Amino acid sequence: MADSKTPDPSSQLPDGTDAQGAVVNMEAYRETVPLWKRAWQHSLTQMILLSIQAFCGPAMSDAITGLGGGGLATPQVSNISTAIRYAMLAVVCFLGGPIVNKIGVKWALVIGSMSFPIQGSAYYCNSKFGNQWYLILSGAISGIGTACWYVAEAGAIMTLAPSGARGKYLALWIVSRNLGQLVGGAINLAKNHQEGADGGVTPDTFIAFVVIESIALPFALLVTPFERVVRSDGTKIVTAETLSTKMEFRRIAKTVTSRLIVLSSGWALWSFFYTGTWSTYLGTYFSVRARALSSLISPFFCIIGCFGLGFILDMKSLSQRRRAQVGLYTVVILNVGVYIWSIVMQAKFNAHNPGHIDWKDGLYAKSFLPYFFVQTTGPLSQSYMYWLLSSFATDAQENVRNGAAFRCIEAVGQAIAYGMNTQTTSNPLIGFCVTFALLGVSLLPMVMLVNTTPDRIPADVVAEEQDAARRKMEGV
């Protein structure tokens, strides 16, 4: 390991500036570095590469789920497989910070992207041959690989963006994840658009998913290490000295017991909890082509909502703490409205079972709209939380650890949600009420956390101090 007091030549830019948190001399950088390399190392390019992987992997997984039980006639086996997947995700994410910081973000993304096609292939085999054991086994296998990707992704999305554009960068990422619903719905609608198609989707549908999931790997290989990234504002990413494996694992206890993670844990548990119940809702009450149409059109409002929140979180006229407060109340109010609507709708369904609703039925619009809006309010909740977490980090490795802890709790919530829905497949009202209650429980701790948001990102302060020290040593 290089002496932390002596700059590592491999970490220096061609203009001689230290890559560890320095402000880059952009004029010299443009003169000495080829255009293709500058474009490749640009923070936005790296965020786009990450977003493409999010589209090919998690977004396709969400698209399969959005078919309603993975497009199966009954969603119970899909819920079991998904519950196992998120249980494995929780375990690996708990250990993910040390693992990713040791092997590097890029290689964690590569390992994860290799596991993406497993889920699609399992649904294909189940649809084609009826072997549900592989569907359940795939939950465990893909859970391990995807956990490595999730931890690396969480660290990256909180680290890549310049401080004044974090909201917009996170909106780009969350929209990419949710565009999978659009593509998945289009694929399924094209193959299952005939009236009366009631049951599982066609096997060919899952071949299309496998192909898209496989595309993530080459884009993961194009990711560059953090120390080589140059942000659009000319800053470098602050990275800490590499720790030993023993020290990394010691940091787990420090991270999970930190005030940041303890106060945000309720929000993390809640933030993805809705997915299991809505998958069950679609599978129980909608025809295959109605599910496909729902998946196709639900992401459109998400794009507007996420970029709208991004602009609020990036407003320079407000302090960072004030932006955090405005963002929290915006997200909470929208979610409360959606869940009240959902509970009322499900109570009506419990009183009068509508059967399988098709898009030509008069009930379709009223029963679909809560799902349409939750596909926006849910992503808003996740995008907001990662913006908030990144507001507290001092370096890239801390972002990875915080992201791993948060993702672990998210996965626990999803495992519980899908496990619960294996027992309540005929009554999503329980899931709606539990999700609404979790939001209420998480709100007070989140208010306490948001009210302590620093007015400046600690990592930015560290970067400025490092740059000032470098300039002083050089006599600038």
Short mmCIF file of C-alpha atoms in Angstrom, two decimals, residues 11-388:
data_model
loop_
_atom_site.label_atom_id
_atom_site.label_comp_id
_atom_site.label_asym_id
_atom_site.label_seq_id
_atom_site.Cartn_x
_atom_site.Cartn_y
_atom_site.Cartn_z
CA SER A 11 -3.55 8.54 -9.18
CA GLN A 12 -2.37 11.75 -10.81
CA LEU A 13 -3.87 13.43 -13.84
CA PRO A 14 -1.71 14.37 -16.83
CA ASP A 15 -1.61 18.00 -15.64
CA GLY A 16 0.00 16.83 -12.40
CA THR A 17 -2.89 17.43 -10.02
CA ASP A 18 -3.45 14.88 -7.30
CA ALA A 19 -6.52 12.77 -8.03
CA GLN A 20 -7.46 12.47 -4.35
CA GLY A 21 -10.13 15.12 -4.04
CA ALA A 22 -8.31 17.83 -6.01
CA VAL A 23 -9.93 20.50 -8.11
CA VAL A 24 -8.77 19.79 -11.64
CA ASN A 25 -7.10 22.40 -13.83
CA MET A 26 -9.62 21.95 -16.61
CA GLU A 27 -7.66 23.93 -19.18
CA ALA A 28 -4.59 21.72 -18.74
CA TYR A 29 -6.80 18.66 -18.56
CA ARG A 30 -8.40 19.44 -21.93
CA GLU A 31 -5.02 20.09 -23.52
CA THR A 32 -3.35 16.89 -22.31
CA VAL A 33 -6.15 14.30 -22.29
CA PRO A 34 -7.82 13.03 -25.50
CA LEU A 35 -11.50 13.87 -26.01
CA TRP A 36 -12.61 10.23 -25.90
CA LYS A 37 -10.92 9.72 -22.55
CA ARG A 38 -12.35 12.93 -21.09
CA ALA A 39 -15.81 11.84 -22.22
CA TRP A 40 -15.31 8.37 -20.74
CA GLN A 41 -14.05 9.69 -17.38
CA HIS A 42 -16.80 12.32 -17.12
CA SER A 43 -19.12 11.84 -14.15
CA LEU A 44 -22.23 12.04 -16.34
CA THR A 45 -20.91 9.31 -18.67
CA GLN A 46 -20.28 7.07 -15.69
CA MET A 47 -23.77 7.79 -14.36
CA ILE A 48 -25.23 6.91 -17.76
CA LEU A 49 -23.27 3.62 -17.80
CA LEU A 50 -24.65 2.87 -14.35
CA SER A 51 -28.17 3.84 -15.41
CA ILE A 52 -28.02 1.51 -18.43
CA GLN A 53 -27.09 -1.35 -16.11
CA ALA A 54 -29.94 -0.38 -13.79
CA PHE A 55 -32.25 -0.53 -16.78
CA CYS A 56 -30.99 -3.95 -17.90
CA GLY A 57 -30.96 -5.52 -14.43
CA PRO A 58 -33.18 -4.19 -11.61
CA ALA A 59 -35.55 -2.52 -14.06
CA MET A 60 -36.14 -5.78 -15.94
CA SER A 61 -36.65 -7.54 -12.61
CA ASP A 62 -39.25 -4.92 -11.70
CA ALA A 63 -40.83 -5.34 -15.14
CA ILE A 64 -41.23 -9.08 -14.55
CA THR A 65 -42.73 -8.35 -11.14
CA GLY A 66 -44.97 -5.72 -12.72
CA LEU A 67 -46.60 -8.42 -14.85
CA GLY A 68 -48.29 -9.53 -11.64
CA GLY A 69 -46.62 -12.48 -9.97
CA GLY A 70 -44.07 -12.57 -12.79
CA GLY A 71 -46.88 -13.23 -15.26
CA LEU A 72 -47.87 -16.49 -13.56
CA ALA A 73 -51.49 -17.58 -13.22
CA THR A 74 -51.01 -17.37 -9.44
CA PRO A 75 -48.36 -15.12 -7.86
CA GLN A 76 -47.54 -17.30 -4.81
CA VAL A 77 -44.47 -19.13 -6.23
CA SER A 78 -43.14 -15.86 -7.62
CA ASN A 79 -43.55 -14.26 -4.18
CA ILE A 80 -41.64 -17.15 -2.56
CA SER A 81 -38.80 -16.83 -5.07
CA THR A 82 -38.67 -13.06 -4.63
CA ALA A 83 -38.76 -13.32 -0.83
CA ILE A 84 -35.74 -15.69 -0.94
CA ARG A 85 -33.98 -13.34 -3.34
CA TYR A 86 -34.35 -10.37 -1.04
CA ALA A 87 -33.39 -12.42 2.02
CA MET A 88 -30.08 -13.28 0.30
CA LEU A 89 -29.76 -9.66 -0.77
CA ALA A 90 -30.08 -8.57 2.86
CA VAL A 91 -27.35 -10.95 4.06
CA VAL A 92 -24.86 -10.07 1.32
CA CYS A 93 -25.63 -6.34 1.50
CA PHE A 94 -24.86 -6.43 5.23
CA LEU A 95 -21.33 -7.59 4.36
CA GLY A 96 -21.25 -5.66 1.10
CA GLY A 97 -19.40 -2.53 2.22
CA PRO A 98 -16.11 -4.31 3.00
CA ILE A 99 -16.47 -6.58 -0.04
CA VAL A 100 -17.03 -3.75 -2.52
CA ASN A 101 -14.39 -1.48 -0.99
CA LYS A 102 -11.91 -4.34 -1.25
CA ILE A 103 -12.57 -5.51 -4.84
CA GLY A 104 -13.64 -2.11 -6.14
CA VAL A 105 -16.94 -0.74 -7.42
CA LYS A 106 -16.27 -1.77 -11.02
CA TRP A 107 -15.71 -5.46 -10.33
CA ALA A 108 -18.65 -5.62 -7.94
CA LEU A 109 -20.80 -4.26 -10.77
CA VAL A 110 -19.35 -6.86 -13.16
CA ILE A 111 -20.12 -9.73 -10.76
CA GLY A 112 -23.64 -8.45 -10.24
CA SER A 113 -24.36 -7.92 -13.93
CA MET A 114 -23.40 -11.54 -14.61
CA SER A 115 -26.23 -12.66 -12.31
CA PHE A 116 -28.98 -10.58 -13.94
CA PRO A 117 -30.03 -13.10 -16.66
CA ILE A 118 -30.64 -15.84 -14.08
CA GLN A 119 -34.02 -14.45 -13.04
CA GLY A 120 -35.34 -14.13 -16.60
CA SER A 121 -34.14 -17.62 -17.49
CA ALA A 122 -35.86 -19.06 -14.42
CA TYR A 123 -39.19 -17.51 -15.39
CA TYR A 124 -38.71 -18.81 -18.93
CA CYS A 125 -38.09 -22.36 -17.68
CA ASN A 126 -41.08 -22.13 -15.38
CA SER A 127 -43.29 -20.87 -18.19
CA LYS A 128 -41.96 -23.36 -20.74
CA PHE A 129 -41.37 -26.51 -18.67
CA GLY A 130 -43.15 -25.85 -15.37
CA ASN A 131 -40.06 -26.53 -13.21
CA GLN A 132 -40.72 -24.19 -10.33
CA TRP A 133 -37.73 -25.44 -8.34
CA TYR A 134 -35.40 -23.44 -10.60
CA LEU A 135 -37.55 -20.35 -10.11
CA ILE A 136 -37.09 -20.66 -6.35
CA LEU A 137 -33.36 -21.52 -6.64
CA SER A 138 -32.81 -18.54 -8.93
CA GLY A 139 -34.01 -16.28 -6.13
CA ALA A 140 -31.06 -17.36 -3.97
CA ILE A 141 -28.46 -17.30 -6.77
CA SER A 142 -29.45 -13.96 -8.27
CA GLY A 143 -29.86 -12.50 -4.79
CA ILE A 144 -26.18 -13.04 -4.00
CA GLY A 145 -24.90 -11.62 -7.28
CA THR A 146 -27.32 -8.74 -7.43
CA ALA A 147 -26.45 -7.74 -3.86
CA CYS A 148 -22.85 -7.08 -4.93
CA TRP A 149 -24.19 -4.89 -7.73
CA TYR A 150 -26.66 -3.08 -5.47
CA VAL A 151 -24.00 -2.10 -2.92
CA ALA A 152 -21.65 -0.85 -5.64
CA GLU A 153 -24.53 0.98 -7.31
CA ALA A 154 -25.59 2.68 -4.08
CA GLY A 155 -22.07 3.93 -3.45
CA ALA A 156 -21.70 5.12 -7.03
CA ILE A 157 -24.98 7.01 -7.33
CA MET A 158 -24.23 8.90 -4.11
CA THR A 159 -20.66 9.71 -5.16
CA LEU A 160 -20.53 10.50 -8.88
CA ALA A 161 -22.61 13.66 -9.07
CA PRO A 162 -21.21 17.16 -8.48
CA SER A 163 -22.78 18.73 -5.40
CA GLY A 164 -25.02 21.08 -7.38
CA ALA A 165 -26.54 18.38 -9.59
CA ARG A 166 -27.12 15.42 -7.28
CA GLY A 167 -30.90 15.62 -7.59
CA LYS A 168 -30.82 15.52 -11.39
CA TYR A 169 -28.24 12.71 -11.50
CA LEU A 170 -30.34 10.63 -9.10
CA ALA A 171 -33.43 11.38 -11.19
CA LEU A 172 -31.62 10.02 -14.27
CA TRP A 173 -30.79 6.83 -12.36
CA ILE A 174 -34.24 6.28 -10.87
CA VAL A 175 -35.97 6.97 -14.19
CA SER A 176 -33.69 4.43 -15.91
CA ARG A 177 -34.71 1.86 -13.33
CA ASN A 178 -38.38 2.55 -13.90
CA LEU A 179 -38.20 2.59 -17.69
CA GLY A 180 -37.88 -1.17 -17.39
CA GLN A 181 -41.56 -1.24 -16.61
CA LEU A 182 -42.25 0.52 -19.90
CA VAL A 183 -40.14 -1.88 -21.99
CA GLY A 184 -41.36 -4.91 -20.09
CA GLY A 185 -44.95 -3.85 -20.57
CA ALA A 186 -44.38 -3.21 -24.29
CA ILE A 187 -42.79 -6.65 -24.77
CA ASN A 188 -45.57 -8.41 -22.93
CA LEU A 189 -48.35 -6.38 -24.52
CA ALA A 190 -47.03 -7.20 -28.00
CA LYS A 191 -47.15 -10.91 -27.22
CA ASN A 192 -50.26 -11.07 -25.04
CA HIS A 193 -52.65 -8.48 -26.45
CA GLN A 194 -55.49 -10.79 -27.45
CA GLU A 195 -58.67 -10.45 -25.45
CA GLY A 196 -59.27 -13.29 -23.03
CA ALA A 197 -55.58 -14.13 -22.50
CA ASP A 198 -55.84 -15.04 -18.84
CA GLY A 199 -52.95 -16.73 -17.04
CA GLY A 200 -49.21 -16.90 -17.59
CA VAL A 201 -47.44 -14.87 -20.21
CA THR A 202 -45.91 -16.56 -23.26
CA PRO A 203 -42.45 -18.16 -22.86
CA ASP A 204 -41.04 -15.96 -25.63
CA THR A 205 -41.68 -12.93 -23.42
CA PHE A 206 -39.02 -14.10 -20.98
CA ILE A 207 -36.47 -14.70 -23.76
CA ALA A 208 -36.68 -10.97 -24.49
CA PHE A 209 -36.04 -10.23 -20.82
CA VAL A 210 -33.00 -12.55 -20.73
CA VAL A 211 -31.50 -10.82 -23.77
CA ILE A 212 -31.87 -7.37 -22.21
CA GLU A 213 -30.53 -8.56 -18.84
CA SER A 214 -27.42 -9.92 -20.59
CA ILE A 215 -26.59 -6.52 -22.09
CA ALA A 216 -25.61 -5.11 -18.66
CA LEU A 217 -22.23 -6.91 -18.54
CA PRO A 218 -20.35 -4.97 -21.26
CA PHE A 219 -21.51 -1.67 -19.76
CA ALA A 220 -20.26 -2.77 -16.33
CA LEU A 221 -16.84 -3.43 -17.86
CA LEU A 222 -16.75 0.18 -19.12
CA VAL A 223 -17.02 1.66 -15.62
CA THR A 224 -13.87 3.49 -14.52
CA PRO A 225 -12.53 3.58 -10.92
CA PHE A 226 -13.64 6.52 -8.78
CA GLU A 227 -10.17 8.08 -8.60
CA ARG A 228 -10.16 8.62 -12.40
CA VAL A 229 -13.59 10.28 -12.61
CA VAL A 230 -13.74 14.02 -13.28
CA ARG A 231 -17.01 15.69 -12.39
CA SER A 232 -18.63 18.32 -14.59
CA ASP A 233 -17.65 21.06 -12.11
CA GLY A 234 -13.98 20.06 -12.33
CA THR A 235 -13.79 18.29 -8.97
CA LYS A 236 -12.42 14.85 -8.23
CA ILE A 237 -14.05 12.24 -6.00
CA VAL A 238 -12.72 12.11 -2.45
CA THR A 239 -11.48 8.60 -1.66
CA ALA A 240 -10.01 7.37 1.61
CA GLU A 241 -6.94 5.23 2.11
CA THR A 242 -7.60 1.53 1.52
CA LEU A 243 -8.31 -0.30 4.77
CA SER A 244 -7.46 -3.86 5.68
CA THR A 245 -10.24 -6.44 5.49
CA LYS A 246 -10.31 -6.62 9.28
CA MET A 247 -10.74 -2.87 9.58
CA GLU A 248 -13.43 -2.84 6.89
CA PHE A 249 -15.49 -5.39 8.80
CA ARG A 250 -15.06 -3.37 11.98
CA ARG A 251 -16.60 -0.44 10.15
CA ILE A 252 -19.80 -2.47 9.64
CA ALA A 253 -20.76 -2.18 13.31
CA LYS A 254 -19.89 1.52 13.31
CA THR A 255 -21.98 2.14 10.20
CA VAL A 256 -25.12 0.20 11.17
CA THR A 257 -25.18 1.83 14.62
CA SER A 258 -24.55 5.33 13.32
CA ARG A 259 -27.20 7.98 13.84
CA LEU A 260 -27.61 8.29 10.08
CA ILE A 261 -28.53 4.64 9.53
CA VAL A 262 -30.53 4.18 12.74
CA LEU A 263 -32.80 7.15 12.00
CA SER A 264 -33.22 6.24 8.32
CA SER A 265 -33.77 2.50 8.90
CA GLY A 266 -37.56 2.80 9.14
CA TRP A 267 -37.65 4.67 5.83
CA ALA A 268 -35.38 2.05 4.25
CA LEU A 269 -37.67 -0.76 5.43
CA TRP A 270 -40.70 1.07 4.05
CA SER A 271 -39.28 2.45 0.80
CA PHE A 272 -39.59 -0.75 -1.27
CA PHE A 273 -42.19 -2.53 0.87
CA TYR A 274 -45.01 -1.61 -1.49
CA THR A 275 -43.65 -3.69 -4.40
CA GLY A 276 -44.76 -7.06 -3.04
CA THR A 277 -48.32 -5.97 -2.38
CA TRP A 278 -48.74 -4.25 -5.74
CA SER A 279 -47.40 -7.32 -7.57
CA THR A 280 -50.04 -9.38 -5.75
CA TYR A 281 -52.71 -6.75 -6.51
CA LEU A 282 -52.00 -6.91 -10.24
CA GLY A 283 -51.84 -10.71 -10.33
CA THR A 284 -55.08 -11.07 -8.39
CA TYR A 285 -57.32 -8.54 -10.11
CA PHE A 286 -56.02 -7.91 -13.65
CA SER A 287 -55.90 -9.88 -16.88
CA VAL A 288 -52.50 -10.48 -18.51
CA ARG A 289 -52.95 -7.80 -21.16
CA ALA A 290 -54.24 -5.34 -18.55
CA ARG A 291 -51.11 -5.99 -16.46
CA ALA A 292 -48.98 -5.41 -19.53
CA LEU A 293 -50.71 -2.13 -20.33
CA SER A 294 -50.34 -1.02 -16.72
CA SER A 295 -46.59 -1.72 -16.83
CA LEU A 296 -46.31 0.13 -20.14
CA ILE A 297 -47.88 3.43 -19.15
CA SER A 298 -47.06 3.69 -15.42
CA PRO A 299 -43.45 5.01 -15.82
CA PHE A 300 -44.40 8.14 -17.79
CA PHE A 301 -45.44 10.23 -14.80
CA CYS A 302 -42.44 8.87 -12.87
CA ILE A 303 -40.11 10.66 -15.31
CA ILE A 304 -41.79 14.01 -14.66
CA GLY A 305 -41.99 13.46 -10.91
CA CYS A 306 -38.38 12.37 -10.41
CA PHE A 307 -36.86 15.21 -12.41
CA GLY A 308 -39.23 17.63 -10.68
CA LEU A 309 -37.96 16.45 -7.29
CA GLY A 310 -34.41 16.62 -8.65
CA PHE A 311 -34.82 20.32 -9.46
CA ILE A 312 -36.17 20.97 -5.95
CA LEU A 313 -33.21 19.18 -4.34
CA ASP A 314 -30.73 21.12 -6.51
CA MET A 315 -32.20 24.59 -5.93
CA LYS A 316 -29.31 26.95 -5.20
CA SER A 317 -31.61 29.54 -3.63
CA LEU A 318 -32.24 27.24 -0.64
CA SER A 319 -29.77 25.82 1.84
CA GLN A 320 -29.13 22.09 1.70
CA ARG A 321 -31.04 21.57 4.95
CA ARG A 322 -34.05 23.49 3.68
CA ARG A 323 -34.03 21.47 0.44
CA ALA A 324 -33.94 18.29 2.50
CA GLN A 325 -36.97 19.43 4.50
CA VAL A 326 -38.98 20.50 1.45
CA GLY A 327 -38.13 17.24 -0.32
CA LEU A 328 -39.21 15.12 2.65
CA TYR A 329 -42.59 16.79 3.06
CA THR A 330 -43.26 16.63 -0.68
CA VAL A 331 -42.57 12.90 -0.82
CA VAL A 332 -44.57 12.13 2.34
CA ILE A 333 -47.68 14.08 1.31
CA LEU A 334 -47.80 12.38 -2.10
CA ASN A 335 -47.40 8.92 -0.56
CA VAL A 336 -50.09 9.50 2.06
CA GLY A 337 -52.56 10.43 -0.67
CA VAL A 338 -51.77 7.34 -2.73
CA TYR A 339 -52.10 4.93 0.20
CA ILE A 340 -55.39 6.32 1.41
CA TRP A 341 -56.70 5.86 -2.14
CA SER A 342 -55.29 2.31 -2.33
CA ILE A 343 -56.83 1.23 0.97
CA VAL A 344 -60.25 2.59 -0.01
CA MET A 345 -60.08 0.82 -3.39
CA GLN A 346 -59.03 -2.51 -1.87
CA ALA A 347 -61.76 -2.31 0.76
CA LYS A 348 -64.28 -2.03 -2.09
CA PHE A 349 -62.73 -5.06 -3.82
CA ASN A 350 -63.00 -7.06 -0.58
CA ALA A 351 -66.69 -6.22 -0.41
CA HIS A 352 -67.31 -6.98 -4.12
CA ASN A 353 -64.67 -9.09 -5.90
CA PRO A 354 -64.31 -7.65 -9.43
CA GLY A 355 -62.73 -10.81 -10.89
CA HIS A 356 -60.02 -10.25 -13.54
CA ILE A 357 -60.28 -6.68 -14.78
CA ASP A 358 -59.53 -6.04 -18.47
CA TRP A 359 -58.66 -2.67 -20.03
CA LYS A 360 -62.04 -2.49 -21.76
CA ASP A 361 -63.87 -2.71 -18.42
CA GLY A 362 -65.25 0.48 -16.90
CA LEU A 363 -63.51 -0.34 -13.61
CA TYR A 364 -60.04 -0.44 -15.18
CA ALA A 365 -59.10 3.25 -14.92
CA LYS A 366 -60.26 3.67 -11.33
CA SER A 367 -58.52 0.48 -10.15
CA PHE A 368 -55.33 1.16 -12.12
CA LEU A 369 -54.71 4.80 -11.13
CA PRO A 370 -53.45 4.04 -7.58
CA TYR A 371 -50.86 1.69 -9.13
CA PHE A 372 -49.99 4.38 -11.69
CA PHE A 373 -49.26 6.94 -8.98
CA VAL A 374 -47.41 4.59 -6.63
CA GLN A 375 -45.00 3.91 -9.50
CA THR A 376 -44.03 7.58 -9.08
CA THR A 377 -44.28 8.11 -5.33
CA GLY A 378 -42.25 4.97 -4.60
CA PRO A 379 -39.26 5.97 -6.79
CA LEU A 380 -39.46 9.52 -5.42
CA SER A 381 -39.01 8.09 -1.91
CA GLN A 382 -35.93 6.12 -2.98
CA SER A 383 -34.33 8.94 -4.98
CA TYR A 384 -34.84 11.35 -2.09
CA MET A 385 -33.26 9.01 0.44
CA TYR A 386 -30.08 8.48 -1.54
CA TRP A 387 -29.77 12.23 -2.02
CA LEU A 388 -30.10 12.66 1.75
#
